[in-house]
Amino acid sequence: MTKTLNLITEYAGKIKPDSIEEYVSVGGFEALKIAMGKSPIESIEEIKKSKLQGRGGAAYPTGVKWEQAYQIQKNPKYIICNADEGEPGTFKDKVILDHLPLMLIEGMTIAAYILNSPKGFIYIRGEYPESQKIVARAIKAAKERGFLGSDILGTKFSFDIEIISGAGAYVCGENSALVESTEGNSGRPRMKPPFIKNHGYMGMPTLVNNVETFAYVPYILKEGGEKFASYGTEFSGGTKLVCLSGNLVNKGVFEVPFGITLRELIYDIGGGIPDGRKLKFVQLGGSSGPCIPEEMLDTKLCYKELKSKGLTLGSGAILVVDDSNCAVDFLKCVTEFFYHESCGKCTPCREGNKQLLALVNKFANGNATENDLQIIKKVGYIMKNAAFCGLGETAPTAHLSLIKYFEDEFVEHINKKCRANVCNFGGVEND
Amino acid sequence: MVNQEIKEKIMGIIEKYQREKEKLVMILLEVQKLTDRNYIDMEWAKLIAEELKIPYTKVYDVITFYSMFSIKPRGKYVIEICKSAPCHVNKSKDVVKEFEEILNIKMGETTPDNLFTLQYTSCIGACDVAPAIKIGEKVYGNLNKEKIQQIVMDYRNNSI
């Protein structure tokens, strides 16, 4: 029995990404017409009923976010699509950008109609140059056929979309850093409040949503919020694009209903671990997510259930790590990532990541002490509570979870033993 | 002094973006591609600052903030090896070793003929074909020794 669904991915790869004819032939732009025949409040109610939550990682209810944006009395309002997809192990927005950009454009145009916004941006990371070209062609095609630009569908409503390229900075996925970068600045997060919804691009109200979030909107308006919600759990509506990566037989992006378990995802859809290896742990939600042991795989994909176990789904990255890997060596890789990506604005993140890297290196090089484990926990606790933005707050998540579930391996490294035989204890300490 | 040919090209890019300060990042991305050396010369950065009427320090800040920019000349082909966790568990360390051996340079270095530069990149969204690398706009995945040798040979023979 297949466990995947295709509410939004049905035509991915089956229609030309920039062909209006092909997109319309499979029901494209019908939702835009429906939205333009409704009042903004009616459309927002439909999205609220769908229980759609932001798919970028923060999982904020989309209907509520749009309602707040609608109520703000300041114009013009801008729409920004966050296509920065920098979380390691996440490559689901790329599927929409490359195969279904018109669905994204339709979702953004519906948001623009609701908010009466004249202008939107799709901020696509610099690492996706091909995707930028595909989306640009789709925008051009939509404009030529009157689905975008001036007087959309013969009405007085006009909305234009521009592509903005990133240039390599993970922190730009944070919404205020994204706005800074869209304005041509270095992408350092802003002090909040004022929030982006009130004071975003050029100081004007700005709605920022993830690619996947916008892509669900046409389905919801066409089929109804209740139908969408019915695919998920009581608390998490609809489907989610998950990215299976790591030591797995079937890696890739899959659309699955909420309520599916991690075990089903990994073994039934992902095909399990190759080469007769055993699963060691799973990192959920990308490098900023927790690493959990095999015993927790019966957890269901549901924002509420995950939260009750101290977990998050994040962007939908599910990285499977087998027993050929060392927990300490893996953690070193994750720490190097955050050390490199910290923007340097706040001390807990800038210095915390530096200290974490030095500490993890001590374990990897076999010269750590028992006390170093306590120091990692302490530094992690400070970062989690005192960092300026989500990057610094989540950077120690892997550390705290790996120490919680795999403390034995850390202790072994104190005694210069690496059970996966990955760490080279002749190495020079690098801090 | 900025050479006249480069200056005209930079001016063309600035005009294309209608001298908008907000387009600084996109202007820099295009300027970086102007030569075979994949970098932004500080003299060019000064020219851009003057033309957009923004402080030179701001242009410098932006160039050094984003990892896709380089102020040092690099090779014609920048080989970016993904060092994020999904590629790491698919043994990207072996990929690094293989490239270092074939090109006879270390990570971060450029070959003496200025053809290749080896550097790390954060996740490039090719986790389904990990371990993966990126050269210019092209992504290569499911790498092994044979594939890596073929890739280097193809670029050396200019058959890409």
XYZ file of C-alpha atoms in Angstrom:
591
model
C 0.000 0.000 0.000
C 1.313 3.361 -0.947
C 1.666 5.806 1.896
C 2.284 8.919 -0.143
C -0.354 11.372 -1.367
C -0.289 13.921 -4.148
C -2.511 16.864 -3.339
C 0.056 19.273 -4.757
C 2.708 17.059 -6.304
C 0.436 15.128 -8.702
C 1.657 17.000 -11.776
C 5.261 17.583 -10.728
C 7.381 16.504 -13.676
C 4.274 15.781 -15.774
C 3.598 19.303 -17.008
C 6.083 21.851 -18.343
C 6.918 24.224 -15.496
C 6.438 27.367 -17.589
C 3.517 26.265 -19.764
C 0.316 28.146 -18.938
C -1.693 25.844 -21.240
C -0.559 22.714 -19.445
C -1.037 24.219 -15.991
C -4.553 25.446 -16.885
C -5.404 22.038 -18.390
C -4.909 20.440 -14.953
C -7.009 23.041 -13.140
C -4.410 25.765 -12.753
C -5.598 29.305 -11.898
C -9.111 28.064 -11.052
C -8.382 28.844 -7.402
C -7.366 32.383 -8.302
C -10.716 32.865 -10.024
C -12.498 31.456 -6.971
C -10.551 33.795 -4.664
C -11.360 36.784 -6.850
C -15.043 35.927 -6.588
C -14.925 35.860 -2.800
C -14.319 38.456 -0.129
C -10.836 38.384 1.440
C -12.387 37.295 4.757
C -14.083 34.302 3.106
C -10.794 33.134 1.585
C -8.992 33.595 4.903
C -11.698 31.531 6.664
C -11.149 28.709 4.166
C -7.421 28.724 4.897
C -8.097 28.739 8.641
C -10.354 25.706 8.224
C -7.563 23.868 6.405
C -5.367 23.978 9.539
C -2.454 24.803 7.246
C 0.622 25.765 9.242
C 3.701 27.500 7.855
C 5.855 24.912 6.151
C 9.168 26.734 6.508
C 9.747 25.419 10.006
C 7.981 27.717 12.451
C 4.543 26.120 11.818
C 2.565 29.299 12.505
C -1.098 28.935 11.407
C -1.241 30.421 7.911
C -4.878 31.555 8.117
C -4.181 33.490 11.315
C -1.078 35.060 9.788
C -3.005 36.199 6.722
C -5.859 37.522 8.854
C -3.415 39.642 10.851
C -1.821 40.885 7.618
C -5.275 41.724 6.241
C -6.203 43.759 9.306
C -3.132 45.998 9.194
C -4.093 49.453 7.951
C -0.994 50.606 6.142
C -0.190 50.416 2.439
C 1.391 49.214 0.230
C 1.717 45.706 1.615
C 4.356 43.389 0.194
C 4.395 39.619 -0.217
C 7.682 37.732 0.046
C 8.091 34.062 -0.724
C 10.927 32.547 1.257
C 12.724 30.229 -1.179
C 16.014 30.367 0.719
C 15.795 26.663 1.641
C 19.162 26.565 3.386
C 18.435 24.032 6.111
C 20.771 21.092 5.400
C 18.797 18.081 4.221
C 15.923 20.175 2.863
C 15.249 20.125 -0.867
C 11.457 20.112 -1.084
C 10.933 23.737 -2.101
C 13.211 23.011 -5.051
C 10.641 20.478 -6.306
C 7.983 23.198 -6.429
C 10.323 25.834 -7.882
C 11.558 23.480 -10.606
C 8.354 21.649 -11.472
C 5.356 23.655 -10.276
C 6.358 27.335 -10.197
C 2.951 28.392 -11.549
C 1.292 26.855 -8.485
C 3.539 29.000 -6.293
C 2.774 32.072 -8.411
C -0.969 31.347 -8.130
C -0.706 30.975 -4.337
C 1.171 34.258 -4.031
C -1.291 36.038 -6.325
C -4.193 34.848 -4.158
C -2.400 36.238 -1.089
C -1.833 39.494 -2.969
C -5.514 39.716 -3.910
C -6.553 39.181 -0.288
C -4.132 41.842 0.977
C -4.471 44.093 -2.084
C -0.702 43.952 -2.492
C 0.858 45.391 -5.659
C 4.201 43.642 -5.416
C 5.764 40.358 -4.401
C 9.243 38.888 -4.325
C 10.466 35.323 -4.541
C 13.764 35.212 -2.670
C 15.584 32.212 -4.135
C 18.907 31.127 -2.689
C 21.970 31.729 -4.842
C 22.739 28.014 -4.759
C 19.673 27.377 -6.977
C 20.559 29.268 -10.202
C 18.647 26.809 -12.397
C 15.510 27.189 -10.276
C 15.782 30.981 -10.585
C 15.711 30.673 -14.375
C 12.731 28.300 -14.384
C 10.700 30.530 -12.055
C 11.615 33.598 -14.148
C 10.240 31.893 -17.260
C 7.041 30.964 -15.416
C 6.564 34.566 -14.220
C 7.038 35.825 -17.770
C 4.528 33.325 -19.139
C 1.945 34.212 -16.468
C 2.339 37.915 -17.257
C 1.913 37.353 -20.988
C -1.348 35.541 -20.391
C -2.856 37.999 -17.930
C -2.514 35.868 -14.780
C 0.058 38.271 -13.383
C 0.972 41.916 -13.980
C -1.605 44.618 -14.788
C -5.362 44.034 -14.749
C -5.248 40.371 -13.767
C -8.059 38.328 -15.396
C -9.541 41.523 -16.770
C -10.081 43.103 -13.349
C -8.565 46.256 -11.877
C -6.271 44.155 -9.697
C -2.544 44.308 -10.526
C 0.262 42.323 -8.962
C 3.837 41.801 -10.061
C 6.454 39.315 -8.848
C 10.212 39.835 -8.946
C 12.944 37.272 -8.259
C 15.640 38.182 -5.762
C 18.769 36.037 -5.518
C 20.516 35.159 -2.290
C 24.286 34.743 -2.283
C 24.989 32.051 0.269
C 23.867 32.728 3.849
C 21.834 30.272 5.931
C 20.683 33.005 8.318
C 18.724 34.654 5.468
C 16.042 32.004 5.963
C 15.045 33.911 9.127
C 12.293 36.272 8.000
C 13.775 39.601 9.105
C 17.224 38.653 7.754
C 15.474 37.691 4.522
C 13.901 41.140 4.315
C 17.296 42.771 4.979
C 18.795 40.704 2.168
C 15.889 41.552 -0.155
C 16.771 45.208 0.416
C 20.336 44.485 -0.760
C 21.960 44.430 2.682
C 23.900 41.804 4.578
C 21.296 39.419 5.934
C 21.505 40.023 9.664
C 18.278 39.565 11.638
C 16.461 42.667 12.871
C 15.370 43.466 16.391
C 11.711 42.522 16.846
C 9.322 44.194 17.454
C 8.485 45.859 15.182
C 7.473 42.659 13.456
C 7.862 42.080 9.739
C 4.094 41.950 9.334
C 3.972 45.641 10.343
C 7.402 46.872 9.351
C 9.020 44.685 6.727
C 10.298 45.427 3.236
C 11.098 49.157 3.015
C 9.356 49.631 6.357
C 5.996 48.527 4.980
C 3.749 45.629 6.089
C 5.105 42.409 4.627
C 3.774 38.869 4.502
C 6.534 36.279 4.396
C 5.669 32.644 3.718
C 7.570 29.581 2.613
C 7.311 28.184 -0.940
C 5.447 25.061 0.184
C 2.944 27.095 2.208
C 1.946 29.200 -0.816
C 1.762 26.069 -2.969
C -1.032 24.557 -0.829
C -3.267 27.627 -1.130
C -4.690 26.894 -4.630
C -5.674 23.376 -3.515
C -7.347 24.675 -0.361
C -9.437 27.272 -2.194
C -10.434 24.803 -4.894
C -11.211 21.760 -2.781
C -12.086 23.446 0.495
C -10.237 23.827 3.753
C -12.071 20.989 5.444
C -11.102 18.479 2.770
C -7.456 19.500 3.071
C -7.561 19.263 6.866
C -9.130 15.784 6.671
C -5.909 14.301 5.320
C -3.949 15.217 8.420
C -4.385 14.867 12.159
C -6.649 16.820 14.464
C -3.951 19.442 14.995
C -1.958 19.382 11.760
C -3.909 19.735 8.533
C -3.220 18.166 5.186
C 0.008 16.870 3.769
C 3.658 17.754 4.127
C 6.570 17.458 1.774
C 9.295 15.528 3.559
C 12.889 15.160 2.426
C 14.446 11.772 3.069
C 18.227 11.800 3.007
C 21.289 10.137 4.489
C 21.838 6.389 4.678
C 18.618 5.324 2.973
C 17.671 3.184 -0.015
C 15.147 5.687 -1.448
C 16.248 9.254 -0.907
C 14.043 12.058 -2.160
C 11.042 14.318 -1.583
C 7.697 12.710 -0.759
C 4.269 14.194 -0.053
C 2.789 12.435 2.971
C -0.241 12.945 5.207
C 0.281 14.114 8.768
C -0.167 11.212 11.168
C 2.273 8.895 9.384
C 5.000 7.594 11.700
C 8.709 8.171 11.279
C 9.154 4.405 11.040
C 6.747 4.211 8.087
C 8.562 7.107 6.441
C 11.966 5.530 6.822
C 11.196 1.887 6.148
C 8.091 1.855 3.926
C 8.773 4.956 1.842
C 12.524 5.280 2.316
C 13.150 1.574 1.846
C 15.266 1.254 4.998
C 19.002 1.274 5.494
C 21.236 -0.046 2.686
C 24.255 -2.388 2.894
C 22.917 -4.392 5.851
C 23.727 -1.532 8.219
C 21.735 -0.586 11.305
C 20.021 2.719 11.995
C 21.859 4.741 14.607
C 19.779 7.917 14.832
C 17.564 10.234 12.840
C 18.022 13.988 12.711
C 14.654 15.620 12.335
C 14.172 19.021 10.715
C 17.689 19.638 9.444
C 20.918 20.572 11.186
C 18.984 22.703 13.677
C 16.884 19.692 14.696
C 17.214 16.989 17.344
C 18.877 13.598 16.833
C 16.619 10.815 18.054
C 17.231 7.104 18.596
C 15.471 4.130 17.012
C 13.097 3.756 19.993
C 11.353 7.018 19.103
C 10.510 6.152 15.498
C 6.879 5.345 16.255
C 6.289 9.029 16.824
C 3.678 10.391 14.459
C 4.266 13.272 12.113
C 2.095 15.881 13.831
C 3.207 19.239 15.158
C 1.484 18.645 18.493
C 2.696 15.104 19.078
C 6.255 16.019 18.118
C 6.157 19.013 20.427
C 4.944 16.873 23.331
C 8.116 14.794 22.931
C 10.331 17.856 22.678
C 10.783 17.435 18.931
C 10.116 19.602 15.891
C 9.550 18.762 12.269
C 11.207 21.966 11.099
C 11.321 22.220 7.345
C 10.611 18.528 6.836
C 14.157 17.209 6.578
C 14.588 13.647 7.808
C 18.217 12.613 7.847
C 18.875 8.957 8.544
C 22.271 8.095 9.980
C 23.534 4.511 10.128
C 26.018 2.834 12.456
C 28.992 3.409 10.149
C 28.882 6.972 11.491
C 30.230 8.272 14.788
C 27.972 10.501 16.908
C 30.897 12.790 17.796
C 32.167 13.075 14.220
C 28.620 13.812 13.024
C 28.246 16.480 15.681
C 31.528 18.019 14.572
C 30.109 18.377 11.046
C 26.934 20.039 12.384
C 28.914 22.368 14.664
C 31.217 23.450 11.835
C 28.101 24.342 9.855
C 26.718 26.654 12.553
C 30.139 28.112 13.302
C 30.380 29.065 9.619
C 26.798 30.321 9.297
C 26.527 32.398 12.488
C 26.144 36.007 11.322
C 28.146 37.323 14.279
C 25.564 39.854 15.425
C 24.946 38.461 18.909
C 27.473 37.124 21.406
C 25.709 33.902 22.485
C 25.666 32.614 18.906
C 28.979 34.013 17.671
C 31.002 32.925 20.711
C 28.804 29.969 21.646
C 29.325 28.212 18.336
C 33.046 28.868 18.558
C 33.178 27.295 22.023
C 30.980 24.372 20.966
C 33.289 23.647 18.046
C 36.369 23.703 20.287
C 34.640 21.378 22.773
C 33.393 18.910 20.163
C 36.884 18.867 18.632
C 38.259 17.851 22.017
C 36.042 14.763 21.944
C 36.873 14.028 18.305
C 40.585 14.278 19.100
C 40.419 12.204 22.257
C 41.455 14.869 24.742
C 38.117 15.771 26.333
C 37.248 15.321 30.008
C 33.978 14.473 31.803
C 33.652 18.139 32.631
C 33.557 19.065 28.916
C 30.201 17.310 28.568
C 28.828 19.579 31.290
C 30.302 22.635 29.589
C 28.664 21.723 26.259
C 25.320 21.445 28.056
C 25.854 24.788 29.771
C 26.896 26.631 26.597
C 23.978 25.018 24.771
C 21.545 26.127 27.461
C 22.795 29.706 27.267
C 22.556 29.788 23.467
C 19.073 28.307 23.496
C 17.860 30.983 25.864
C 19.909 34.047 25.002
C 20.647 34.029 21.259
C 19.157 36.809 19.150
C 17.458 34.635 16.522
C 16.476 31.083 15.710
C 19.913 30.220 14.341
C 21.675 30.594 17.669
C 18.723 29.215 19.617
C 18.659 25.977 17.644
C 22.389 25.527 16.919
C 22.951 23.424 20.098
C 19.869 21.199 19.519
C 21.946 18.390 18.000
C 24.466 18.639 20.851
C 21.900 18.433 23.614
C 19.972 15.568 22.005
C 23.045 13.521 21.073
C 24.440 13.853 24.597
C 21.035 12.875 25.969
C 20.684 9.718 23.866
C 24.295 8.794 23.050
C 26.249 9.875 26.115
C 28.080 6.508 26.085
C 29.774 7.388 22.818
C 30.974 10.709 24.161
C 32.362 9.014 27.260
C 34.141 6.441 25.059
C 35.850 9.295 23.211
C 37.206 10.608 26.501
C 38.948 7.230 26.695
C 40.140 7.533 23.092
C 37.731 4.969 21.735
C 35.534 5.466 18.655
C 33.193 2.505 18.106
C 32.573 3.456 14.449
C 36.318 3.800 13.947
C 35.896 7.232 12.361
C 37.782 9.510 14.754
C 41.536 9.638 14.447
C 42.965 10.230 17.896
C 46.387 11.081 16.514
C 44.818 14.302 15.252
C 45.860 17.747 16.329
C 43.398 19.731 18.369
C 41.850 22.390 16.210
C 40.209 25.348 17.889
C 42.304 52.006 -11.795
C 39.640 49.772 -13.253
C 40.434 48.619 -16.749
C 38.168 50.273 -19.321
C 36.664 47.068 -20.671
C 35.700 45.810 -17.201
C 34.435 49.260 -16.240
C 32.048 49.324 -19.190
C 30.753 45.877 -18.325
C 30.206 46.843 -14.679
C 28.395 50.020 -15.754
C 26.207 47.900 -18.028
C 25.218 45.665 -15.111
C 24.484 48.649 -12.867
C 22.257 50.185 -15.570
C 20.505 46.855 -16.111
C 19.434 47.017 -12.456
C 18.474 50.691 -12.894
C 21.026 51.855 -10.343
C 18.842 50.505 -7.516
C 20.768 50.210 -4.253
C 18.517 47.306 -3.257
C 19.964 45.262 -6.100
C 23.525 45.353 -4.742
C 23.687 41.597 -4.073
C 22.428 40.756 -7.558
C 24.802 43.272 -9.168
C 27.736 41.734 -7.292
C 26.721 38.211 -8.361
C 26.896 39.294 -12.001
C 30.104 41.286 -11.590
C 31.782 38.257 -10.061
C 31.165 36.344 -13.297
C 32.836 38.986 -15.503
C 36.228 37.282 -15.608
C 37.531 33.739 -15.499
C 38.770 34.353 -11.971
C 35.406 34.237 -10.170
C 36.067 37.114 -7.782
C 35.303 40.757 -7.066
C 38.247 43.099 -7.181
C 38.206 45.796 -4.510
C 38.628 48.453 -7.195
C 35.433 47.207 -8.831
C 33.691 47.298 -5.458
C 34.746 50.957 -5.075
C 33.353 51.780 -8.503
C 30.036 50.087 -7.653
C 29.860 52.002 -4.365
C 30.412 55.329 -6.155
C 27.884 54.597 -8.863
C 25.168 53.437 -6.460
C 26.021 56.273 -4.058
C 26.507 53.949 -1.092
C 29.528 53.712 1.225
C 32.377 51.482 0.071
C 32.358 49.875 3.534
C 28.810 48.721 2.926
C 29.773 47.049 -0.353
C 32.696 45.419 1.455
C 30.373 44.273 4.260
C 28.000 42.630 1.775
C 30.803 40.947 -0.202
C 32.362 39.460 2.911
C 29.027 38.493 4.489
C 27.783 36.167 1.751
C 29.772 33.009 1.155
C 29.272 32.978 -2.613
C 31.465 36.072 -2.986
C 35.257 36.053 -3.040
C 37.663 38.971 -2.880
C 40.526 36.692 -3.853
C 40.916 35.506 -7.454
C 39.829 31.903 -7.861
C 40.016 29.333 -10.646
C 37.836 29.331 -13.752
C 35.922 26.392 -12.290
C 35.132 26.570 -8.592
C 34.482 23.055 -7.336
C 32.182 23.400 -4.325
C 31.979 20.271 -2.218
C 28.955 20.034 0.066
C 30.031 19.600 3.668
C 26.590 19.536 5.281
C 25.379 16.549 7.297
C 23.457 14.602 4.578
C 26.536 14.525 2.324
C 28.781 13.919 5.342
C 27.001 10.670 6.251
C 27.269 9.664 2.593
C 31.045 9.976 3.000
C 31.767 13.345 1.395
C 35.191 13.204 3.071
C 36.212 10.646 0.424
C 35.108 13.085 -2.272
C 37.330 15.795 -0.804
C 40.275 13.407 -0.660
C 39.758 12.311 -4.248
C 39.628 15.869 -5.616
C 42.662 16.883 -3.559
C 44.604 13.967 -4.990
C 43.578 14.427 -8.618
C 44.128 18.192 -8.606
C 47.143 18.010 -6.306
C 45.879 20.928 -4.190
C 44.331 21.240 -0.738
C 40.856 22.520 0.138
C 40.693 26.289 -0.442
C 43.518 26.295 -2.965
C 43.613 27.006 -6.711
C 45.519 24.934 -9.254
C 48.651 26.665 -10.690
C 46.977 26.893 -14.131
C 44.076 28.818 -12.489
C 41.613 26.283 -13.832
C 40.211 24.845 -10.588
C 39.560 26.040 -7.036
C 38.464 23.603 -4.346
C 36.162 24.882 -1.642
C 33.416 23.775 0.689
C 29.788 24.832 0.427
C 26.855 24.436 2.786
C 23.943 22.239 1.641
C 23.103 22.682 -2.057
C 19.796 20.797 -1.874
C 21.106 17.747 -3.710
C 20.774 15.442 -0.689
C 18.903 12.850 -2.772
C 22.110 12.319 -4.779
C 24.603 12.752 -1.926
C 27.558 13.030 -1.901
C 27.211 15.989 -4.229
C 29.207 18.919 -5.560
C 28.491 22.026 -7.574
C 30.652 23.505 -10.325
C 29.276 26.829 -11.548
C 25.569 26.173 -12.082
C 25.931 22.412 -12.513
C 25.328 19.862 -9.760
C 26.983 16.439 -9.793
C 25.768 13.730 -7.446
C 26.196 10.089 -6.396
C 29.920 10.664 -6.720
C 32.553 7.954 -6.674
C 36.180 7.799 -7.720
C 35.444 7.075 -11.384
C 32.861 9.849 -11.704
C 35.187 12.375 -10.092
C 38.013 11.485 -12.483
C 35.635 11.828 -15.436
C 34.369 15.230 -14.248
C 37.885 16.639 -13.886
C 38.877 15.223 -17.256
C 35.808 16.733 -18.953
C 36.533 20.180 -17.538
C 40.220 19.936 -18.458
C 39.305 18.972 -22.016
C 36.747 21.760 -22.119
C 34.070 19.246 -23.047
C 31.412 20.465 -20.605
